[in-house]
CSV table of C-alpha atoms in Angstrom, one decimal:
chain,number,residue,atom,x,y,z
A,1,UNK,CA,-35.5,-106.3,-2.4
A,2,UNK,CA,-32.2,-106.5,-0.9
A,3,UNK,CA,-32.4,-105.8,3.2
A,4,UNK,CA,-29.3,-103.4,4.4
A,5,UNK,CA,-30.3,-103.6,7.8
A,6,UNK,CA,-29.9,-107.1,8.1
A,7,UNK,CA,-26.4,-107.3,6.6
A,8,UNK,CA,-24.4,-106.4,9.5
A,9,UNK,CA,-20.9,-107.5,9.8
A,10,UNK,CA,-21.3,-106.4,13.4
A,11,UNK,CA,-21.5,-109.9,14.6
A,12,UNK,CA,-18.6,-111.1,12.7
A,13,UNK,CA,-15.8,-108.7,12.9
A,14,UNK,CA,-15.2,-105.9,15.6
A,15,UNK,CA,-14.8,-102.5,14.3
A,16,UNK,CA,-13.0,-101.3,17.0
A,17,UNK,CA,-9.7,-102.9,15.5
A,18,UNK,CA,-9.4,-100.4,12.4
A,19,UNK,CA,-8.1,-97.4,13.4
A,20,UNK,CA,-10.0,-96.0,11.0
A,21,UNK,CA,-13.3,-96.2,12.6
A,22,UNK,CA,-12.0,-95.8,15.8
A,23,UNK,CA,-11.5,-92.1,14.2
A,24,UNK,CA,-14.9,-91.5,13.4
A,25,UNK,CA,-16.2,-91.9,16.7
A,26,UNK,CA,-17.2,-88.8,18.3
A,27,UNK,CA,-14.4,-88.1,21.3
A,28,UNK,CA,-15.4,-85.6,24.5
A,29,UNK,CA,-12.4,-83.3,22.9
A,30,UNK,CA,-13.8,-83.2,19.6
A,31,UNK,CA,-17.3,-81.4,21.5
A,32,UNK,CA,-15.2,-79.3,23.1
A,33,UNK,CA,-13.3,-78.3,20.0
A,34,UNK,CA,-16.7,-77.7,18.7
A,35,UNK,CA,-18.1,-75.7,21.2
A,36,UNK,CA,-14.9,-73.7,21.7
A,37,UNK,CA,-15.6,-72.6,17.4
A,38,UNK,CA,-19.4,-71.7,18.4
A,39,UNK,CA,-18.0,-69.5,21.4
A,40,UNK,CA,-15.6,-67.7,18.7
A,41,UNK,CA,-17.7,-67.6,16.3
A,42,UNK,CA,-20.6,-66.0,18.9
A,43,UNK,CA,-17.9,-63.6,19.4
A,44,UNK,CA,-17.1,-62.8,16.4
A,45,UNK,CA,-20.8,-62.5,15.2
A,46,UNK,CA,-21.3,-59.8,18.5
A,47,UNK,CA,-17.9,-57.9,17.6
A,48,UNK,CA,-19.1,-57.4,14.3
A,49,UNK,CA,-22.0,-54.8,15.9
A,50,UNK,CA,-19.7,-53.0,18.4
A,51,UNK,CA,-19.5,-49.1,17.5
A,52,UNK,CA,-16.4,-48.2,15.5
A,53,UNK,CA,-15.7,-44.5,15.2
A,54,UNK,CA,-14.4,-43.7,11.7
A,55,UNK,CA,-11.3,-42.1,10.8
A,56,UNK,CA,-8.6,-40.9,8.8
A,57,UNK,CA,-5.0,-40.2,9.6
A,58,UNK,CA,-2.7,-37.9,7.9
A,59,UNK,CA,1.4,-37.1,8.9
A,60,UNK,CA,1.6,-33.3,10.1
A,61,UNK,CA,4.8,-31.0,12.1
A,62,UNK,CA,4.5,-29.0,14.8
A,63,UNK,CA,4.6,-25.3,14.0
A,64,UNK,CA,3.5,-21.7,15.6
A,65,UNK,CA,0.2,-21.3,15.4
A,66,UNK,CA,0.9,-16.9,14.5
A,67,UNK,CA,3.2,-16.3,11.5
A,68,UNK,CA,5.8,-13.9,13.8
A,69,UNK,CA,5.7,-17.1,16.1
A,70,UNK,CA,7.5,-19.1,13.2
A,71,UNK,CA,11.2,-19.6,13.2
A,72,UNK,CA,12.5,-16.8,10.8
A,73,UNK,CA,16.0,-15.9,8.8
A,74,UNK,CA,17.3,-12.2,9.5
A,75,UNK,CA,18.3,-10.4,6.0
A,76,UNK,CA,20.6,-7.9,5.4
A,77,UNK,CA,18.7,-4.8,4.1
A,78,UNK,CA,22.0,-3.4,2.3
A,79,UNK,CA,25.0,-5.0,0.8
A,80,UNK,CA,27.9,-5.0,2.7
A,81,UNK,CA,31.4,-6.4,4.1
A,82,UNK,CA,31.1,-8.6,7.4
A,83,UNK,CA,33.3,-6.8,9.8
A,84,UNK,CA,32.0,-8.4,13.4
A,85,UNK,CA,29.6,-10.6,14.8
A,86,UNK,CA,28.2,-9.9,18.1
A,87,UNK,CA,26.5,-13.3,18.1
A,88,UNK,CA,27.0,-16.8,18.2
A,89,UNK,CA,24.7,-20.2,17.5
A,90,UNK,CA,22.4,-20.9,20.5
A,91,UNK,CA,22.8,-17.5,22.0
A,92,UNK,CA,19.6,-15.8,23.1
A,93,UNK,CA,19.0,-11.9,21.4
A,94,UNK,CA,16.4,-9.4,22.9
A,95,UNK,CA,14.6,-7.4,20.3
A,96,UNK,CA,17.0,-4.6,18.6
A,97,UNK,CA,20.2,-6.8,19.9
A,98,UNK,CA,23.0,-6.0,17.1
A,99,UNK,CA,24.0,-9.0,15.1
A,100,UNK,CA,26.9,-7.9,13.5
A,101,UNK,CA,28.5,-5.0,11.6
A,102,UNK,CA,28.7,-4.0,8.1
A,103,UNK,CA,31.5,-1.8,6.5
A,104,UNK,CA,30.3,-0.2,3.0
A,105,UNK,CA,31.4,-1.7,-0.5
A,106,UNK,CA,29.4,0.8,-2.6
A,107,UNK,CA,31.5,3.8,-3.7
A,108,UNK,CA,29.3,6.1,-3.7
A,109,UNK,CA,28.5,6.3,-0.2
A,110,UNK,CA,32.2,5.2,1.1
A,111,UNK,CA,32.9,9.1,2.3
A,112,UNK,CA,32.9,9.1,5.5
A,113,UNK,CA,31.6,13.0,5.7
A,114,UNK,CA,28.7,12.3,3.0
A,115,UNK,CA,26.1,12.9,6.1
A,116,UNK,CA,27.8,16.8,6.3
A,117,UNK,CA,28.4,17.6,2.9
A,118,UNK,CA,25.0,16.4,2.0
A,119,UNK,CA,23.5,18.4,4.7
A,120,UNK,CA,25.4,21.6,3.6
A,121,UNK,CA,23.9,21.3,0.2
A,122,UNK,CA,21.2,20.9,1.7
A,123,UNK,CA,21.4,24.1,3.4
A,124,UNK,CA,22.7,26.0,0.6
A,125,UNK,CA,20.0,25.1,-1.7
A,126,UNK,CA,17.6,26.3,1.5
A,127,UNK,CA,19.3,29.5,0.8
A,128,UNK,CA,18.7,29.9,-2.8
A,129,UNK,CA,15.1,29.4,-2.5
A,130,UNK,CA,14.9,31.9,0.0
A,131,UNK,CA,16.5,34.0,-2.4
A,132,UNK,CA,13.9,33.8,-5.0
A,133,UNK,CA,11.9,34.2,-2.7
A,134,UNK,CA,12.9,37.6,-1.9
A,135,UNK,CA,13.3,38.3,-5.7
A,136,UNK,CA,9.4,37.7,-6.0
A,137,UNK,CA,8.8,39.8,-3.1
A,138,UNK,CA,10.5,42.9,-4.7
A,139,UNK,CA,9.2,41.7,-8.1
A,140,UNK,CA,5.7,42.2,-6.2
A,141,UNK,CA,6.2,45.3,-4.8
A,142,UNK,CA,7.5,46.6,-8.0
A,143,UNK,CA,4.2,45.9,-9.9
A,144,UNK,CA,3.0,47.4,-7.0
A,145,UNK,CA,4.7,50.5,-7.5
A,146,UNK,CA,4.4,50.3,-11.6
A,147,UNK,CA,0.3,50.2,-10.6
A,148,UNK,CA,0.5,53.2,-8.6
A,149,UNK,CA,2.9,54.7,-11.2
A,150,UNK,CA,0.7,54.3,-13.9
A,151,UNK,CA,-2.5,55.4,-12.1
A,152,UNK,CA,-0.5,59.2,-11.1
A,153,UNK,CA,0.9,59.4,-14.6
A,154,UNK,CA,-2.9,58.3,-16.1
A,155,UNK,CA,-4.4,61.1,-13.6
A,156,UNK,CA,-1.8,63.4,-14.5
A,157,UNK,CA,-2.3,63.0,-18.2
A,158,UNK,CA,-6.1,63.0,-18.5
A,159,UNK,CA,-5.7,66.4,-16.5
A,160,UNK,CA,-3.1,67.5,-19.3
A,161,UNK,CA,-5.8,66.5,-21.9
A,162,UNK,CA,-8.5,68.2,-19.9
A,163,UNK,CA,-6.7,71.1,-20.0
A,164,UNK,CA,-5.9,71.1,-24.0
A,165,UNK,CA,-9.1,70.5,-24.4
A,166,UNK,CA,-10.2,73.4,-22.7
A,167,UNK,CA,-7.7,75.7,-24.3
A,168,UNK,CA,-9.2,74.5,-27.5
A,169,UNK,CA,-12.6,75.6,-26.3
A,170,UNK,CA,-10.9,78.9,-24.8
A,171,UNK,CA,-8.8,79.6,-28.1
A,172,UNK,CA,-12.0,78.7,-30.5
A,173,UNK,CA,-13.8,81.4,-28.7
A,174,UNK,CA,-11.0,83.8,-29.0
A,175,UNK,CA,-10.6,82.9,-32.9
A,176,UNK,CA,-14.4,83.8,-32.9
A,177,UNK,CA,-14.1,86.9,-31.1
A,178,UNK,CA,-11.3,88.0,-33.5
A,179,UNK,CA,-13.0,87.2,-36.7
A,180,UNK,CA,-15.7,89.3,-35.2
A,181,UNK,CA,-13.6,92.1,-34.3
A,182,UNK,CA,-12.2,91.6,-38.2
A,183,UNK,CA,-15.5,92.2,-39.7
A,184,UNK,CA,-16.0,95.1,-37.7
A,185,UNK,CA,-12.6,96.4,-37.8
A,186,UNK,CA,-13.0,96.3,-42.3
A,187,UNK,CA,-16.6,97.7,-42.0
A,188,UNK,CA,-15.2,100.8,-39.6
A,189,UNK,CA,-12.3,100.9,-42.9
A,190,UNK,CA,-14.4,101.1,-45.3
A,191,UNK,CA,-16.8,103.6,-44.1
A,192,UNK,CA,-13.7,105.8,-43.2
A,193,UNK,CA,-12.2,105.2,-46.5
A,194,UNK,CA,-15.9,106.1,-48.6
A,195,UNK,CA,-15.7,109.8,-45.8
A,196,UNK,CA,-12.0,110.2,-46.6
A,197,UNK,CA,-13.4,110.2,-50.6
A,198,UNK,CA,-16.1,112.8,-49.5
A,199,UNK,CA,-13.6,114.8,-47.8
A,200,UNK,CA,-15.5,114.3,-44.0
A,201,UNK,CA,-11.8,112.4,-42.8
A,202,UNK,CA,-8.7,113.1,-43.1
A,203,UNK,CA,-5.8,110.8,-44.3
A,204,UNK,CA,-4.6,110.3,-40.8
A,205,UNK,CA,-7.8,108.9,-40.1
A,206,UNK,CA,-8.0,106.2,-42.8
A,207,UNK,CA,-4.6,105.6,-41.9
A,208,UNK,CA,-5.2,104.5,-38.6
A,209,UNK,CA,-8.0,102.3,-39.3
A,210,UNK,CA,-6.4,100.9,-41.6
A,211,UNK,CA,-3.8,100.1,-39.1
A,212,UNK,CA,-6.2,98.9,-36.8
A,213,UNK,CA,-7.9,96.6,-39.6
A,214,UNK,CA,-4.3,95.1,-40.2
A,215,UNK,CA,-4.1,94.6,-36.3
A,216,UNK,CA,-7.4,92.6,-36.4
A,217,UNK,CA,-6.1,90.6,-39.1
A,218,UNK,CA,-3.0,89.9,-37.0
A,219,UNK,CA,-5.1,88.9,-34.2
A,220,UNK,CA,-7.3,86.6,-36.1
A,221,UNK,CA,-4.7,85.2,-37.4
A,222,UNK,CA,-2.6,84.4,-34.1
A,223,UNK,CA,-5.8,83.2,-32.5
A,224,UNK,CA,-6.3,80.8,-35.2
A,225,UNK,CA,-2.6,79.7,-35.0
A,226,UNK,CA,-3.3,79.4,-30.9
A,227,UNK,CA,-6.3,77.3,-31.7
A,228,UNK,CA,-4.2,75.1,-33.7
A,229,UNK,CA,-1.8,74.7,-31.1
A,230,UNK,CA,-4.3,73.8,-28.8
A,231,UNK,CA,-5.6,71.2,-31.0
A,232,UNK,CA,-2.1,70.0,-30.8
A,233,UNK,CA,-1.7,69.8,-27.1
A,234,UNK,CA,-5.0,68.1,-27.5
A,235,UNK,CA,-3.5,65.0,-29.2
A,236,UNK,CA,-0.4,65.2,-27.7
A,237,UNK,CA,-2.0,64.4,-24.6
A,238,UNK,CA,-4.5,61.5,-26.3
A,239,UNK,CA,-1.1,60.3,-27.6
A,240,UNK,CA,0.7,60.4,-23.9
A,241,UNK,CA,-2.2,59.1,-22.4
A,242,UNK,CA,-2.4,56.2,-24.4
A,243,UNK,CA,2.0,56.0,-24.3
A,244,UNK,CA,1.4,55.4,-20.4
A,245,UNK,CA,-0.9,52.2,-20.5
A,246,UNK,CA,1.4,50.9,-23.4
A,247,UNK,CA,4.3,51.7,-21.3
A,248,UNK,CA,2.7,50.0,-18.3
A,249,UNK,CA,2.2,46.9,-20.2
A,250,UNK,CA,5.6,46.5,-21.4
A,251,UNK,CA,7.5,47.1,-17.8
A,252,UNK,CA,4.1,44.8,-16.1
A,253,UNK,CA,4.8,42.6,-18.9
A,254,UNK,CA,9.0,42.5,-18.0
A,255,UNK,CA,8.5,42.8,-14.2
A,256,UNK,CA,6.0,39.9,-14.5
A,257,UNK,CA,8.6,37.5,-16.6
A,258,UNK,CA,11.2,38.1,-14.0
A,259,UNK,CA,8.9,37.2,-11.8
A,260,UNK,CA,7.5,34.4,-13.0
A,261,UNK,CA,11.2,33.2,-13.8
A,262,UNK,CA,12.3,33.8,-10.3
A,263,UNK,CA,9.2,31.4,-9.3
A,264,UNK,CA,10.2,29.0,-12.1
A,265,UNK,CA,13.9,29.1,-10.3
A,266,UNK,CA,12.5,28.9,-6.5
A,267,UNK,CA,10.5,25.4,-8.0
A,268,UNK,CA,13.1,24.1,-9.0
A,269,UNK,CA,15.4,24.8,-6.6
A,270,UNK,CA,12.6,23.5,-3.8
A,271,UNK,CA,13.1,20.6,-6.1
A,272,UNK,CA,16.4,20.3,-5.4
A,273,UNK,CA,15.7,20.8,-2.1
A,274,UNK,CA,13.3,17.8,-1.7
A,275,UNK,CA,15.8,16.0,-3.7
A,276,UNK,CA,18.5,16.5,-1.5
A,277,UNK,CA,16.2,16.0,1.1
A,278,UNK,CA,15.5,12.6,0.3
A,279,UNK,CA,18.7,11.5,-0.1
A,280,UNK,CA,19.5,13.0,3.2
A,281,UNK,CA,17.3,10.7,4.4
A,282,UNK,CA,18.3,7.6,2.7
A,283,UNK,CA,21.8,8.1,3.7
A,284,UNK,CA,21.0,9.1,7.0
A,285,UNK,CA,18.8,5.3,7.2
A,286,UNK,CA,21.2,3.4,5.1
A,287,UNK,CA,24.3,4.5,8.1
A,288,UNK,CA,21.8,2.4,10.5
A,289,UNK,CA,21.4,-0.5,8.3
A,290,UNK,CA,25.6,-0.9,9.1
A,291,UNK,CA,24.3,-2.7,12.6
A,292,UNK,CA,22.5,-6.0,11.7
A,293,UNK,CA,19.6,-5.9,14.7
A,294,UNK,CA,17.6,-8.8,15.5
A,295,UNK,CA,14.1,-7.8,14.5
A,296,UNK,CA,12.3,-10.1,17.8
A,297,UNK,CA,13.8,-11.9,20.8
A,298,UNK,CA,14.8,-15.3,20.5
A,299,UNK,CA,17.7,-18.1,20.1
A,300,UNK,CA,19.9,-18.0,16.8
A,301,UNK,CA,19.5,-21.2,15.6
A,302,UNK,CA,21.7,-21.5,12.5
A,303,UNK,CA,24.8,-18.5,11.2
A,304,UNK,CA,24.0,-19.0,7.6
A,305,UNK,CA,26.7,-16.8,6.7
A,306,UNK,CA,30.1,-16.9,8.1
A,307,UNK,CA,33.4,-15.8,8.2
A,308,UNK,CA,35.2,-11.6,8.5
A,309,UNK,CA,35.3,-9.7,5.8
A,310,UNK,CA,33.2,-12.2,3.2
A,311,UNK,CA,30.6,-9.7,1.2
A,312,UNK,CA,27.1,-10.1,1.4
A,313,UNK,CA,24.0,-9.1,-1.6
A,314,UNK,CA,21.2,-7.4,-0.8
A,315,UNK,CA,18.6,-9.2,1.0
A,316,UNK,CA,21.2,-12.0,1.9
A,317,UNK,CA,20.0,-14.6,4.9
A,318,UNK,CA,22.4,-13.9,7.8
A,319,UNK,CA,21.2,-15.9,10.7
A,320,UNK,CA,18.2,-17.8,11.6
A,321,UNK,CA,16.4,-17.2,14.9
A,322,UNK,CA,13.3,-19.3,16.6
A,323,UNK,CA,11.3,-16.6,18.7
A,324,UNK,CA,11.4,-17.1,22.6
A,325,UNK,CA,7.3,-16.7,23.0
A,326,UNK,CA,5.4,-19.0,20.6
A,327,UNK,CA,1.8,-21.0,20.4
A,328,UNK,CA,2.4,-24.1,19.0
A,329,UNK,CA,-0.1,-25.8,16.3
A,330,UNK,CA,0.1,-28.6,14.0
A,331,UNK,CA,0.4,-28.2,10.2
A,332,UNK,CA,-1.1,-31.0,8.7
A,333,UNK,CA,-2.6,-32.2,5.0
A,334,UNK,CA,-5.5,-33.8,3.9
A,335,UNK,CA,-6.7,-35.0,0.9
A,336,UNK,CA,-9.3,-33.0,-1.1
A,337,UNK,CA,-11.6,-36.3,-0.7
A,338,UNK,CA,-11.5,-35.9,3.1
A,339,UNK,CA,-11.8,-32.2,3.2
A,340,UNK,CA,-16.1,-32.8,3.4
A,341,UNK,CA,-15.5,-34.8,6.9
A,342,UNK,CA,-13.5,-31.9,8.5
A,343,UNK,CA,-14.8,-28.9,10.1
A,344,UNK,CA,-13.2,-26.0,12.3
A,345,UNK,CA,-13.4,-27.0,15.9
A,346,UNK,CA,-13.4,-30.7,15.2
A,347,UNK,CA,-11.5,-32.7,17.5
A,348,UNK,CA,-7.9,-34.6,15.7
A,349,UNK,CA,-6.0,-36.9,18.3
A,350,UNK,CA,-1.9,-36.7,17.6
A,351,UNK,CA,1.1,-38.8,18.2
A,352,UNK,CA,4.4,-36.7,18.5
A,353,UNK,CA,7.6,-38.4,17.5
A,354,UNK,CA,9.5,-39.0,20.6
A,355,UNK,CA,6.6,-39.8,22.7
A,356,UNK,CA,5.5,-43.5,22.8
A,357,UNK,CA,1.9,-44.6,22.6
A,358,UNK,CA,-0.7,-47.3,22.0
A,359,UNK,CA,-3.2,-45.9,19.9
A,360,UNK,CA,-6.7,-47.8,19.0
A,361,UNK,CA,-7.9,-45.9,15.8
A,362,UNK,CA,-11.6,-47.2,16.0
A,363,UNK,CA,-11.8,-46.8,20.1
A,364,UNK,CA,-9.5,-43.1,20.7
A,365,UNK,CA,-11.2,-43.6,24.5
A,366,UNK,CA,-8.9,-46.7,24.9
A,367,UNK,CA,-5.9,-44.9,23.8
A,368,UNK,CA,-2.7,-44.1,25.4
A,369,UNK,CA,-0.3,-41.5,24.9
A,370,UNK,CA,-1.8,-39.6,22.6
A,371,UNK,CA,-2.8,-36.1,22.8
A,372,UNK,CA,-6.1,-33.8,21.6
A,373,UNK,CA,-6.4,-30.9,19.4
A,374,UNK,CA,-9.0,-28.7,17.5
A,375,UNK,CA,-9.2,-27.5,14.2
A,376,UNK,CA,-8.8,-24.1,14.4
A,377,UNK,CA,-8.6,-23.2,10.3
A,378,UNK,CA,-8.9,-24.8,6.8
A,379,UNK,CA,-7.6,-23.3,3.7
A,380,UNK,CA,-9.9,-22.3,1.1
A,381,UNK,CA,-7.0,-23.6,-2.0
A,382,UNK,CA,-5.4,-26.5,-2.4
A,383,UNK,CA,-1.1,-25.9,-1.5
A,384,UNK,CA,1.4,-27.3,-3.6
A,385,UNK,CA,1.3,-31.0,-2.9
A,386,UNK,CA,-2.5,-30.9,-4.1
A,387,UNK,CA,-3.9,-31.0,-0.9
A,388,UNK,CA,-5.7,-29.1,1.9
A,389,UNK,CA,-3.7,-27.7,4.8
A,390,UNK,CA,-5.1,-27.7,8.3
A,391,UNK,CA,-4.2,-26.0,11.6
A,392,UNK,CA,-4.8,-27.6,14.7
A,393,UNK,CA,-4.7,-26.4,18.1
A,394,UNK,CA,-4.2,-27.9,21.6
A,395,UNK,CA,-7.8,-29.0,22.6
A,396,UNK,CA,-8.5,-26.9,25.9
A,397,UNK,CA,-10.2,-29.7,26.9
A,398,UNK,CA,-7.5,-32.2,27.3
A,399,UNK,CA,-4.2,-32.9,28.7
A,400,UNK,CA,-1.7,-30.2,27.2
A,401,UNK,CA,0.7,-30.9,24.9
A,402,UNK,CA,4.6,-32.1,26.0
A,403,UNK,CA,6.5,-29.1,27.3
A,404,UNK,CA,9.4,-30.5,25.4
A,405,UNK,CA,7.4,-30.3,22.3
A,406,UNK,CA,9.4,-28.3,19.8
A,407,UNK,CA,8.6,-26.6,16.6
A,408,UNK,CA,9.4,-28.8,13.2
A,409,UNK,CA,8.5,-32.3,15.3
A,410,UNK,CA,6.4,-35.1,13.5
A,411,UNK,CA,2.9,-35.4,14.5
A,412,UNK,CA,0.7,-38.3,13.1
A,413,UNK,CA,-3.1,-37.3,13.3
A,414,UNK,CA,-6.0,-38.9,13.8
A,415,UNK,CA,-9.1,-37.4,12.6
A,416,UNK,CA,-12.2,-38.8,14.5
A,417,UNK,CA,-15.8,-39.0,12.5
A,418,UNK,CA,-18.9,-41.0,13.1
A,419,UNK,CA,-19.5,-44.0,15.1
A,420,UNK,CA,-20.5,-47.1,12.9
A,421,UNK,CA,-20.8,-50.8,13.4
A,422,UNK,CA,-17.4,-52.5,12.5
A,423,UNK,CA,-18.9,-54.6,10.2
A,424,UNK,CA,-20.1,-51.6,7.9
A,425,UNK,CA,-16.1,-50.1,8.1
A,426,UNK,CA,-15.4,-53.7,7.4
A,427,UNK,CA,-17.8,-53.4,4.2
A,428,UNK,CA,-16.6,-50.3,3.5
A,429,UNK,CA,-13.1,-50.8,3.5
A,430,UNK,CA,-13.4,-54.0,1.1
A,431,UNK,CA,-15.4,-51.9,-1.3
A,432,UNK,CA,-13.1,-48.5,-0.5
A,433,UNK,CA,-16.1,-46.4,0.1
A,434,UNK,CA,-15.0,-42.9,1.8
A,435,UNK,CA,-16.2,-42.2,5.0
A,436,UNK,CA,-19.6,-41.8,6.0
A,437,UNK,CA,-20.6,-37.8,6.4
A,438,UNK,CA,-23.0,-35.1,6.9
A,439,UNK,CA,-24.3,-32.0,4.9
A,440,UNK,CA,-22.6,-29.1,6.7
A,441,UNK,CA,-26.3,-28.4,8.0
A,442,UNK,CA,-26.5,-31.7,9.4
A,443,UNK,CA,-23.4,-31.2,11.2
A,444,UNK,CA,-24.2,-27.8,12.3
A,445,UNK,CA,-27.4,-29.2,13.9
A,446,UNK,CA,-25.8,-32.1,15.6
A,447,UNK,CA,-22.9,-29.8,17.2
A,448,UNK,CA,-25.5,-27.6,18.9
A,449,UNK,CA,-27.5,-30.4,20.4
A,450,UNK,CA,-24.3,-31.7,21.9
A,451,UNK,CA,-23.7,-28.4,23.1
């Protein structure tokens, strides 16, 4: 067996000629190099387990945090002419300031005396209801007197048939009487006339009987004739009495359609009225409408229309004005993946365009120039863009927001979550795992023992 150990060529050539093995000689700088990738490495092993608070960040602009707040575009309510502005861009308005003026271009309300002539018809229609009015009244106190009327007539004819009826009673005893008086009157005749045959009476005698037997016919006969007559009356007053309540139907029955035609006419002209009324009204409100009025103070910001004498629709943006007194908030979006992590009154940290700052996303205690806010609400829908709009307020907690901070600036926020080790967010950004998070219970619970 072949002995390496002993086959040195140490003794016979020195290695330290060769640069080559010169090379592989461990040098002091070589440890140090060494020791220097142990130190960074140490480092690096330790940085990996500091605490890294999770986030997400999301491009927002400043706005009012109450819709009236929000810059706004003044409308004309009425079409019109432009005859003067009152105004210019950058002036300041106080609430009911006029804007500008309007001159009419509808025809039908250029006359300049529409307000009187509308009011006189008005007042003449006024009239004519009163007039019906006092038609009904005297249509009323005609059926009034038409009731009373027919009550005295009623009274006076039952009386009339009361008293037929007791001539008939009266005249039916009389006829009874007579016919009685006949029978005795022939029975006296005929006893004469058998004692004028005996010779006990004399011609002159029978003669008068006989005259007084014709006079008993004659009676009976007039009585009868008188009872007839009564019978007569007797219907003639059934038929007058029942003439009256016929006759009181027909004039109730024509007093009542006047009436009730007069009351048709009053409606309608009360109609009228009201009508009138109305348009009254809307001409009266459409002559204020003239005078453009700014509807809260502020600054006009932008003269969208321009120019004298250009016309203007209806609902036509005039100016645009940015309220004097306003809360500002930040409008930002978040996408519907995120929208677990955030909850009202959680705290967002913002940088404003125009103010500079050195942010540290994973350690917000070590930046600078950035500024704190709170969640103040979340929509419940999605907007247009497919995501979830948030407002955020200034955190009362922290250093208030620029003075110089105006509405429409960019804001870029920072939404803070839960603390982790950096190298799980390193582990979970590789494998794009969303945030960690908590059930809404969970979070709930956590809040209050911070509290």
């Amino acid at each position: 067996m072949l002995n390496i150990s002993k086959n040195s060529v140490k003794g016979y050539i020195n290695p330290f000629l060769f640069d080559s093995y010169r090379m592989t000689i461990p040098s002091d700088q070589s440890r140090k190099r060494v020791r220097i990738l142990l130190y960074i490495l140490l480092a690096v092993f330790v940085f990996l387990f500091l605490p890294w608070t999770q986030n997400f960040r999301s491009q927002g602009m400043v706005t009012a945090l109450k819709p009236e707040h929000r810059p706004q575009t003044v409308h004309s309510v009425i079409p019109g002419r432009i005859e003067k502005w009152y105004v210019q861009e950058g002036d300041f308005v106080q609430k009911g300031d006029t804007i500008m003026y309007l001159s009419e271009i509808k025809d039908q309300y250029m006359d300049p005396a529409l307000l009187e002539r509308t009011r006189m018809q008005v007042s003449a229609k006024e009239l004519s209801v009163q007039s019906y009015e006092e038609k009904i009244k005297a249509q009323e106190q005609q059926l009034r007197a038409l009731e009373k009327n027919n009550v005295l007539r009623k009274e006076q004819a039952q009386n009339k048939l009361q008293q037929a009826r007791l001539s008939v009673q009266s005249d039916s005893i009389m006829l009874e009487a007579e016919k009685v008086n006949l029978t005795v009157a022939e029975r006296q005749y005929l006893r004469m006339e058998k004692l004028y045959e005996e010779g006990l009476k004399s011609l002159t005698d029978l003669e008068t009987r006989r005259i007084k037997l014709q006079e008993s016919q004659a009676k009976k006969i007039s009585a009868e004739n008188k009872l007839l007559s009564s019978r007569n009356e007797v219907i003639s007053a059934t038929l007058e009495l029942n003439a009256i309540d016929n006759d009181f139907s027909d004039k109730l029955a024509k007093v009542n359609s006047e009436k009730f035609t007069a009351m048709s006419s009053q409606f309608d002209a009360e109609a009228t009225v009201t009508k009138l009324q109305n348009e009254l009204s809307n001409y009266t409100v459409r002559s204020g409408m003239y005078y453009v009025l700014a509807p809260q103070s502020g600054y006009v910001t932008k003269a969208i229309q321009v120019g004298l004498g250009e016309t203007i629709k209806e609902g036509a943006e005039i100016v645009s004005i940015m309220p004097q007194n306003y809360s500002l908030a930040v409008e930002m979006y978040i996408d519907p993946i995120d929208l677990p992590l955030v909850d009202v009154g959680d705290k967002i940290r913002f940088i404003f365009d125009g103010w500079p700052a050195i942010v540290f996303s994973g350690w917000p205690q070590l930046s600078n120039g950035t500024f704190g806010g709170r969640v103040y609400a979340i929509d419940n829908f999605t907007s247009t863009n497919n995501r979830y709009r948030l407002l955020i307020v200034p955190d009362p907690d922290e250093e208030p927001w620029p003075d110089a901070l105006r509405i429409g600036s960019g804001a870029d926020g920072i939404a803070l979550l839960n603390d982790v080790p950096i190298w799980y967010e390193i582990w979970r950004q590789m494998n794009g795992f969303p945030p960690d998070y908590y059930t809404l219970k969970e979070v709930r619970e956590m809040k209050n023992q911070t509290k």
